[in-house]
mmCIF file of N, CA, C and O in Angstrom:
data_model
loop_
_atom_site.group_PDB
_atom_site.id
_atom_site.type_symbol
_atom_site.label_atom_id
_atom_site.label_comp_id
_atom_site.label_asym_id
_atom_site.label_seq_id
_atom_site.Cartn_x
_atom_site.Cartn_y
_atom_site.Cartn_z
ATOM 1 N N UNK A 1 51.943 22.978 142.112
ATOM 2 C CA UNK A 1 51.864 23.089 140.672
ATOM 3 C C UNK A 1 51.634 21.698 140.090
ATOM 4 O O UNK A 1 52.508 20.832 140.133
ATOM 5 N N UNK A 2 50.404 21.506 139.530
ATOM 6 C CA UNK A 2 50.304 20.112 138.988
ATOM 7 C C UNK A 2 51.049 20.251 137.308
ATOM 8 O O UNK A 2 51.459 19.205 136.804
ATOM 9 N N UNK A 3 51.148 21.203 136.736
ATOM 10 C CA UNK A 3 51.327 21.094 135.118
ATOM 11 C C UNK A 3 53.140 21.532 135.340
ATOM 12 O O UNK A 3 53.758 22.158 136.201
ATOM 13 N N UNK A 4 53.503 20.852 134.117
ATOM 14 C CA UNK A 4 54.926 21.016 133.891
ATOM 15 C C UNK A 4 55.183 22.727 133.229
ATOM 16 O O UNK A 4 54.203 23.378 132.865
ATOM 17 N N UNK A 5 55.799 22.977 133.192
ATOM 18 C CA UNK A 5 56.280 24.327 132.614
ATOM 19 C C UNK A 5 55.828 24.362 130.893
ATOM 20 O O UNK A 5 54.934 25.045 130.393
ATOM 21 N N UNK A 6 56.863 23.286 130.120
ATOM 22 C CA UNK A 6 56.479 22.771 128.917
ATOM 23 C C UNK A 6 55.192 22.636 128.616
ATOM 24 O O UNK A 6 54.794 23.224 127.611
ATOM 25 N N UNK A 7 54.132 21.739 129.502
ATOM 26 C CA UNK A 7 52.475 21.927 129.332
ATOM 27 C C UNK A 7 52.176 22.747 128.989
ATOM 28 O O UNK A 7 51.703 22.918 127.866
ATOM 29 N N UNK A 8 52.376 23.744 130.016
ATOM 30 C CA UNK A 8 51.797 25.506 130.864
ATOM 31 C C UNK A 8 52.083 25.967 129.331
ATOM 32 O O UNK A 8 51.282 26.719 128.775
ATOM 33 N N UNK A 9 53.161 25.530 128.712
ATOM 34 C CA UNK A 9 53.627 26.775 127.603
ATOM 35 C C UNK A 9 53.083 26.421 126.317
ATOM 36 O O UNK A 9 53.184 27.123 125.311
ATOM 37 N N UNK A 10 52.519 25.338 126.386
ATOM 38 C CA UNK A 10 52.285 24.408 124.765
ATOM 39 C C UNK A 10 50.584 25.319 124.739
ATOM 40 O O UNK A 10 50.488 26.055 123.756
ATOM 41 N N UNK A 11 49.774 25.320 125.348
ATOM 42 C CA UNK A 11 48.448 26.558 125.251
ATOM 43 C C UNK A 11 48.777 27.651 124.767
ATOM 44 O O UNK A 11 47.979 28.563 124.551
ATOM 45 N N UNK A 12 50.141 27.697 124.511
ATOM 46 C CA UNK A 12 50.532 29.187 123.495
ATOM 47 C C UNK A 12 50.901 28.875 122.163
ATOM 48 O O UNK A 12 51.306 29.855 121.537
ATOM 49 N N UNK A 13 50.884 27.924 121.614
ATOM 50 C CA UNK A 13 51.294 27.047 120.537
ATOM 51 C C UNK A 13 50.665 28.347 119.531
ATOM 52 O O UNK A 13 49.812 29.094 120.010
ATOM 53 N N UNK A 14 51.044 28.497 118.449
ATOM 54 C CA UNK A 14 50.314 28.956 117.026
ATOM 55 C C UNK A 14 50.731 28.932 116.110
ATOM 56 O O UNK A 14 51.950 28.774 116.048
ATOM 57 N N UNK A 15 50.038 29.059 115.022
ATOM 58 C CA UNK A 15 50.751 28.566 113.367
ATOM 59 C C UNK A 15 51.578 30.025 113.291
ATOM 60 O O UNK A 15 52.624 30.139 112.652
ATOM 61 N N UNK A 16 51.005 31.035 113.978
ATOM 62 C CA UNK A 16 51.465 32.560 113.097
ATOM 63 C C UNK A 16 51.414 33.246 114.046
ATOM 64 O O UNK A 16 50.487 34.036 114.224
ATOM 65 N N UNK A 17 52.765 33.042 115.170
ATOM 66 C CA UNK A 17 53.237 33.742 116.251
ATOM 67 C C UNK A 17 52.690 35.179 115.980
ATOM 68 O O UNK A 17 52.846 35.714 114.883
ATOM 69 N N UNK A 18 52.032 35.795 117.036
ATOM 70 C CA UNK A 18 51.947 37.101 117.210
ATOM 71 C C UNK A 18 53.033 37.891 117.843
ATOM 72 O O UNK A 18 53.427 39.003 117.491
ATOM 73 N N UNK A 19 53.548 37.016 119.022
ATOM 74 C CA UNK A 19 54.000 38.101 120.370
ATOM 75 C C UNK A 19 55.059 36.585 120.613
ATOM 76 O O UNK A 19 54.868 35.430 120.233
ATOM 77 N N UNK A 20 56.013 37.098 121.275
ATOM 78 C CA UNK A 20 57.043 36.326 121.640
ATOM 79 C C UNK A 20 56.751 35.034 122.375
ATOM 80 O O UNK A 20 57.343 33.967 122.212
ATOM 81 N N UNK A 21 55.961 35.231 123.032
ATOM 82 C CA UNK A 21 55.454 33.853 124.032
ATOM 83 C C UNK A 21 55.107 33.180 123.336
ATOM 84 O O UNK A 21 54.960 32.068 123.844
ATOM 85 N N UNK A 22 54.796 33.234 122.070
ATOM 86 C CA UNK A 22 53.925 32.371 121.290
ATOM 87 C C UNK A 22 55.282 31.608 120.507
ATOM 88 O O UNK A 22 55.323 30.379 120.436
ATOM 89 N N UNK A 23 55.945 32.133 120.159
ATOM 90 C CA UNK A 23 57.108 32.345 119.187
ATOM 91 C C UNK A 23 57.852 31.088 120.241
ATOM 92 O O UNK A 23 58.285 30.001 119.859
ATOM 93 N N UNK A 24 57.837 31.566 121.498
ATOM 94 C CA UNK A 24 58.729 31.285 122.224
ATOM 95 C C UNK A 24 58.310 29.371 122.653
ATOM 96 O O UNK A 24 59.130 28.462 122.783
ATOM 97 N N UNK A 25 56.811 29.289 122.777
ATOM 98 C CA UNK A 25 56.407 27.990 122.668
ATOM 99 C C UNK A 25 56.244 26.991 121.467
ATOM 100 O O UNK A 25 56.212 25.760 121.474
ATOM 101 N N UNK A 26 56.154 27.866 120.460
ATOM 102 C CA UNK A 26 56.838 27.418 119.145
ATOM 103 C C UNK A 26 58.165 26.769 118.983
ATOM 104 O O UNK A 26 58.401 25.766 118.310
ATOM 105 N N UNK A 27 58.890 27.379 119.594
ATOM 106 C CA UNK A 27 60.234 26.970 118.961
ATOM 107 C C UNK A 27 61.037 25.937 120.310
ATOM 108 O O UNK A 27 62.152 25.451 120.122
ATOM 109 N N UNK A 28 60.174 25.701 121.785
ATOM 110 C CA UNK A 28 60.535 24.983 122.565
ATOM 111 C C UNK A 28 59.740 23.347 122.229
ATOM 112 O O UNK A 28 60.175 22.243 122.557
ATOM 113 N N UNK A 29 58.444 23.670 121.467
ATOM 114 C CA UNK A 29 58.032 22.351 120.731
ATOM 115 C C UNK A 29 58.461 21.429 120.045
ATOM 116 O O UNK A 29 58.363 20.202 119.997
ATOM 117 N N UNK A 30 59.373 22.907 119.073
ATOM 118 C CA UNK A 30 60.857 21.645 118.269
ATOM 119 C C UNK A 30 62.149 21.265 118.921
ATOM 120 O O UNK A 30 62.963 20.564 118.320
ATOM 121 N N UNK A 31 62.345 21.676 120.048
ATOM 122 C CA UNK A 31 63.208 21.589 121.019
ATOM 123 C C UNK A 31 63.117 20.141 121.674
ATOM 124 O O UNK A 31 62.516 19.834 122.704
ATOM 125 N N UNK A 32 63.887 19.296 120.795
ATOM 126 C CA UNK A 32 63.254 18.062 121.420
ATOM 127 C C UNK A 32 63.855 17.608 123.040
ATOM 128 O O UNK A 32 63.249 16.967 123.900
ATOM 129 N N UNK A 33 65.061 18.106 123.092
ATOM 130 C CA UNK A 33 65.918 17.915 124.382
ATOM 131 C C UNK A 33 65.285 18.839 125.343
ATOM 132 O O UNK A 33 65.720 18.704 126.487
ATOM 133 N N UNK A 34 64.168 19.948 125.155
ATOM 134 C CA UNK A 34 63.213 20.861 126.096
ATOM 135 C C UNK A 34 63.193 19.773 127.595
ATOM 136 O O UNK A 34 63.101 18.548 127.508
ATOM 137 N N UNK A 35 63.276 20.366 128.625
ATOM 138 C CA UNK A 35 63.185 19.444 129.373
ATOM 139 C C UNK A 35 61.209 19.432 129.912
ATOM 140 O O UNK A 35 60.582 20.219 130.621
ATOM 141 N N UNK A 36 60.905 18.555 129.400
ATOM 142 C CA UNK A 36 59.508 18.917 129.127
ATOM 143 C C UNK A 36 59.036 18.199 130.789
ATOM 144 O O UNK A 36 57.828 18.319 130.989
ATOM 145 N N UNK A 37 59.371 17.898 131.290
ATOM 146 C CA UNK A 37 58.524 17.403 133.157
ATOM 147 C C UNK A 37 58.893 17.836 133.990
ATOM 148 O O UNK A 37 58.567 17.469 135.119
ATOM 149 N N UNK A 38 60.012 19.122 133.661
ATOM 150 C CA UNK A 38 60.482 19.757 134.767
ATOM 151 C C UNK A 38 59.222 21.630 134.990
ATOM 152 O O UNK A 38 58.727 22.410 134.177
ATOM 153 N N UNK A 39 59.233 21.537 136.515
ATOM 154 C CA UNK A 39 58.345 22.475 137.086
ATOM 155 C C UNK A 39 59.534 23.449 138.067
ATOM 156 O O UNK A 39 59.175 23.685 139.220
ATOM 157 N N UNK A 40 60.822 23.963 137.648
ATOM 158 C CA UNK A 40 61.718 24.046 138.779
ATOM 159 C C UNK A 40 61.960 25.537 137.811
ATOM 160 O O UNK A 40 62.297 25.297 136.652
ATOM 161 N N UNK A 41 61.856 26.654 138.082
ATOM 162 C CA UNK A 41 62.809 27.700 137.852
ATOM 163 C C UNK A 41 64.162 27.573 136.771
ATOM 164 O O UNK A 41 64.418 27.784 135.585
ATOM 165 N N UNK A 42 64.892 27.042 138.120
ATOM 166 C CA UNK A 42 66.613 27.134 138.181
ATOM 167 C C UNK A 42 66.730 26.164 137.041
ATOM 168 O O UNK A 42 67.364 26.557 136.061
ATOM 169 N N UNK A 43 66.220 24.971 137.018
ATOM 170 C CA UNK A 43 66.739 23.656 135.871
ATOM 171 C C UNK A 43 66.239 24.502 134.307
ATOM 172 O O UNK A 43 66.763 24.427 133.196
ATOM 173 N N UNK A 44 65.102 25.247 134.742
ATOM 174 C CA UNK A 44 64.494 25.680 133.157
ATOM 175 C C UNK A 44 65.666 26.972 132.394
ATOM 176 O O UNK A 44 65.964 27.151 131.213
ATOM 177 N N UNK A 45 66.053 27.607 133.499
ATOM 178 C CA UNK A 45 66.750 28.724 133.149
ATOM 179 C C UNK A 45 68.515 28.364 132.829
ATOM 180 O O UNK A 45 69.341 29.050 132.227
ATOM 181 N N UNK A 46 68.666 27.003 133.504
ATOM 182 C CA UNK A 46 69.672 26.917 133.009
ATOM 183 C C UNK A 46 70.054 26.147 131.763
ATOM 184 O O UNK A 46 71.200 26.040 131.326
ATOM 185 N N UNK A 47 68.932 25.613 131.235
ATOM 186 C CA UNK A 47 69.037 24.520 129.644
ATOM 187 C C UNK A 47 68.631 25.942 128.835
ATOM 188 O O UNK A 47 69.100 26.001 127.699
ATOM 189 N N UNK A 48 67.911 26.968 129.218
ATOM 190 C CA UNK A 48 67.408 28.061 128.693
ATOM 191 C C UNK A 48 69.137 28.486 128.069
ATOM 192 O O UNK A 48 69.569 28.135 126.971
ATOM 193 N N UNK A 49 69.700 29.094 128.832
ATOM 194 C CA UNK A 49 70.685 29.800 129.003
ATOM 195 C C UNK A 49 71.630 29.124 127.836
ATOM 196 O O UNK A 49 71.853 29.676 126.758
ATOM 197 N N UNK A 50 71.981 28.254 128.100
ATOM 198 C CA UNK A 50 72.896 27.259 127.810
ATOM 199 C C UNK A 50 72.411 26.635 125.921
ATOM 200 O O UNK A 50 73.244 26.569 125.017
ATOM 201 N N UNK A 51 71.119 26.313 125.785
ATOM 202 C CA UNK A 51 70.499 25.666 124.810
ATOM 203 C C UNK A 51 69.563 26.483 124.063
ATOM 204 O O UNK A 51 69.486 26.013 122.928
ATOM 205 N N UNK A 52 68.695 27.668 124.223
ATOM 206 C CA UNK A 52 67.831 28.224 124.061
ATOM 207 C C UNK A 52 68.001 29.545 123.023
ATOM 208 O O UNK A 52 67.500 30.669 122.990
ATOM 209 N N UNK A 53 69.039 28.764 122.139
ATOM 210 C CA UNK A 53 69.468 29.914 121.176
ATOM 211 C C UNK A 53 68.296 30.371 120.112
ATOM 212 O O UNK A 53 68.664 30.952 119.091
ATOM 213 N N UNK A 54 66.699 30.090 120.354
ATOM 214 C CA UNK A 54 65.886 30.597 119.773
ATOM 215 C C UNK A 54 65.627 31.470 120.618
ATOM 216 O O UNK A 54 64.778 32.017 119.915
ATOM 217 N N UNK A 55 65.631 32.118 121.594
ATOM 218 C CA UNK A 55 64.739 33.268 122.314
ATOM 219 C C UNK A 55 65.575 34.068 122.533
ATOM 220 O O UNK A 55 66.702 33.893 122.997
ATOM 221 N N UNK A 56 65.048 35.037 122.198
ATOM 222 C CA UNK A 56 66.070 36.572 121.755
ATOM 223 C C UNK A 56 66.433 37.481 123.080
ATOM 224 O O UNK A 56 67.084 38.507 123.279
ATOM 225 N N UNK A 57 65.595 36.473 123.956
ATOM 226 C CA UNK A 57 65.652 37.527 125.616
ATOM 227 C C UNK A 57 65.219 36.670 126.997
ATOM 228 O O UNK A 57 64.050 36.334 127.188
ATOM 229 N N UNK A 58 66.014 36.443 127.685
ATOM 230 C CA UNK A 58 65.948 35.169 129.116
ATOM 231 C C UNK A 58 64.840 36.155 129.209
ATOM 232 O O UNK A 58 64.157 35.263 129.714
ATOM 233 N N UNK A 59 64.053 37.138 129.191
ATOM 234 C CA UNK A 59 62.557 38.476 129.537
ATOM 235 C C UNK A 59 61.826 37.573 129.064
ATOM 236 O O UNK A 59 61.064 37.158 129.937
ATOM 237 N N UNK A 60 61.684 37.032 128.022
ATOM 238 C CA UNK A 60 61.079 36.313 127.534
ATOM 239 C C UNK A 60 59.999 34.759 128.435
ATOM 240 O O UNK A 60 58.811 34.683 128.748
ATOM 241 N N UNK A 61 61.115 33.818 128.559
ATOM 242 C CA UNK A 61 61.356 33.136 129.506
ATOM 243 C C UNK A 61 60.324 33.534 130.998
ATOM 244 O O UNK A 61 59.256 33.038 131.354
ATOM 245 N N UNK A 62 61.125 34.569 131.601
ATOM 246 C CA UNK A 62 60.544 35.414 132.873
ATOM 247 C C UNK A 62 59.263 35.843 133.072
ATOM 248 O O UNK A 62 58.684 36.011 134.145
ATOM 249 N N UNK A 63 58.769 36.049 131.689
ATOM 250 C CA UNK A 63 57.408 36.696 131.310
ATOM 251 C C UNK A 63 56.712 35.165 131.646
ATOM 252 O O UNK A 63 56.220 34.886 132.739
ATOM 253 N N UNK A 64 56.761 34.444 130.740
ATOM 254 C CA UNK A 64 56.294 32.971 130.659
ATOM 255 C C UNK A 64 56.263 32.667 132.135
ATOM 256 O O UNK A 64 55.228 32.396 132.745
ATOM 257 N N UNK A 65 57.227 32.717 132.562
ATOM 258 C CA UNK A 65 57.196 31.852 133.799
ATOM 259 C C UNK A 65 56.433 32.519 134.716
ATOM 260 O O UNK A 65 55.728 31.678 135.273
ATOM 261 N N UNK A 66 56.262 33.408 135.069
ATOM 262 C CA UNK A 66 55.406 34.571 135.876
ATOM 263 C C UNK A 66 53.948 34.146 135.257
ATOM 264 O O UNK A 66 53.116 33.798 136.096
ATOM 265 N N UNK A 67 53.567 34.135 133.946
ATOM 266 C CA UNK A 67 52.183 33.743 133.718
ATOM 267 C C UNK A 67 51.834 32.339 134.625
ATOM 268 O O UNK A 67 51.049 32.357 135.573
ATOM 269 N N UNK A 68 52.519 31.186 134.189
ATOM 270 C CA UNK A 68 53.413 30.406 134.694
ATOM 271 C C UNK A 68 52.434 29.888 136.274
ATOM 272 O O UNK A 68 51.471 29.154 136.497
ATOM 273 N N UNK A 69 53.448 30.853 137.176
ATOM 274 C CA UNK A 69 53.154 30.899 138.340
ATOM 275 C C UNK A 69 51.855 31.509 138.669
ATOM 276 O O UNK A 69 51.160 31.161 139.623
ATOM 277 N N UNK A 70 51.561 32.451 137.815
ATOM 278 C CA UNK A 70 49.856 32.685 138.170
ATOM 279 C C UNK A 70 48.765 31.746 138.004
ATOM 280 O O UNK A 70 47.824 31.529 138.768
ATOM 281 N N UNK A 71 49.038 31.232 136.899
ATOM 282 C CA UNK A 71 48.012 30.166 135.967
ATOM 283 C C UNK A 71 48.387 28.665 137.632
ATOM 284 O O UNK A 71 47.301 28.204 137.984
ATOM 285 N N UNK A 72 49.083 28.308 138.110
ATOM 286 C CA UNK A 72 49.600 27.336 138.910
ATOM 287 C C UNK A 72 48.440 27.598 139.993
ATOM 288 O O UNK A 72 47.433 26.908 140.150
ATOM 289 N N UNK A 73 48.894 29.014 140.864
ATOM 290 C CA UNK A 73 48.369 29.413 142.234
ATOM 291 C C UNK A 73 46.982 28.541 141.816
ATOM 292 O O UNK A 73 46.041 28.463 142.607
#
């Protein structure tokens, strides 16, 4: 995987969220403590968990990261 997670997710950026992923890279943009160079699962899910009181569903997250891992291969 050459791109960070944070990268991978900022191509979803939009002024006028449609769908959660969008919403969801929105609101990790203002997230300034986002751990933006990490490419690891476990480290993302646990600042997620812990910090990520904008996303209404760790599904959310899972979805992303699965694109994620396709967009990587």
């Amino acid at each position: 995987m050459s791109k960070s997670f944070y990268h991978f997710l900022m191509k979803y950026r939009h002024p006028s969220p449609k769908d959660t992923i969008s919403q969801f890279a929105n609101d990790a943009y203002l997230d300034h403590d986002f751990p933006k160079q990490s490419k690891d699962y476990y480290e993302l899910t646990a600042y997620l968990e812990l910090n990520g009181h904008y996303l209404e569903s760790m599904s959310i997250f899972d979805e992303a990261w699965q694109l994620y891992m396709i967009a990587e291969k």
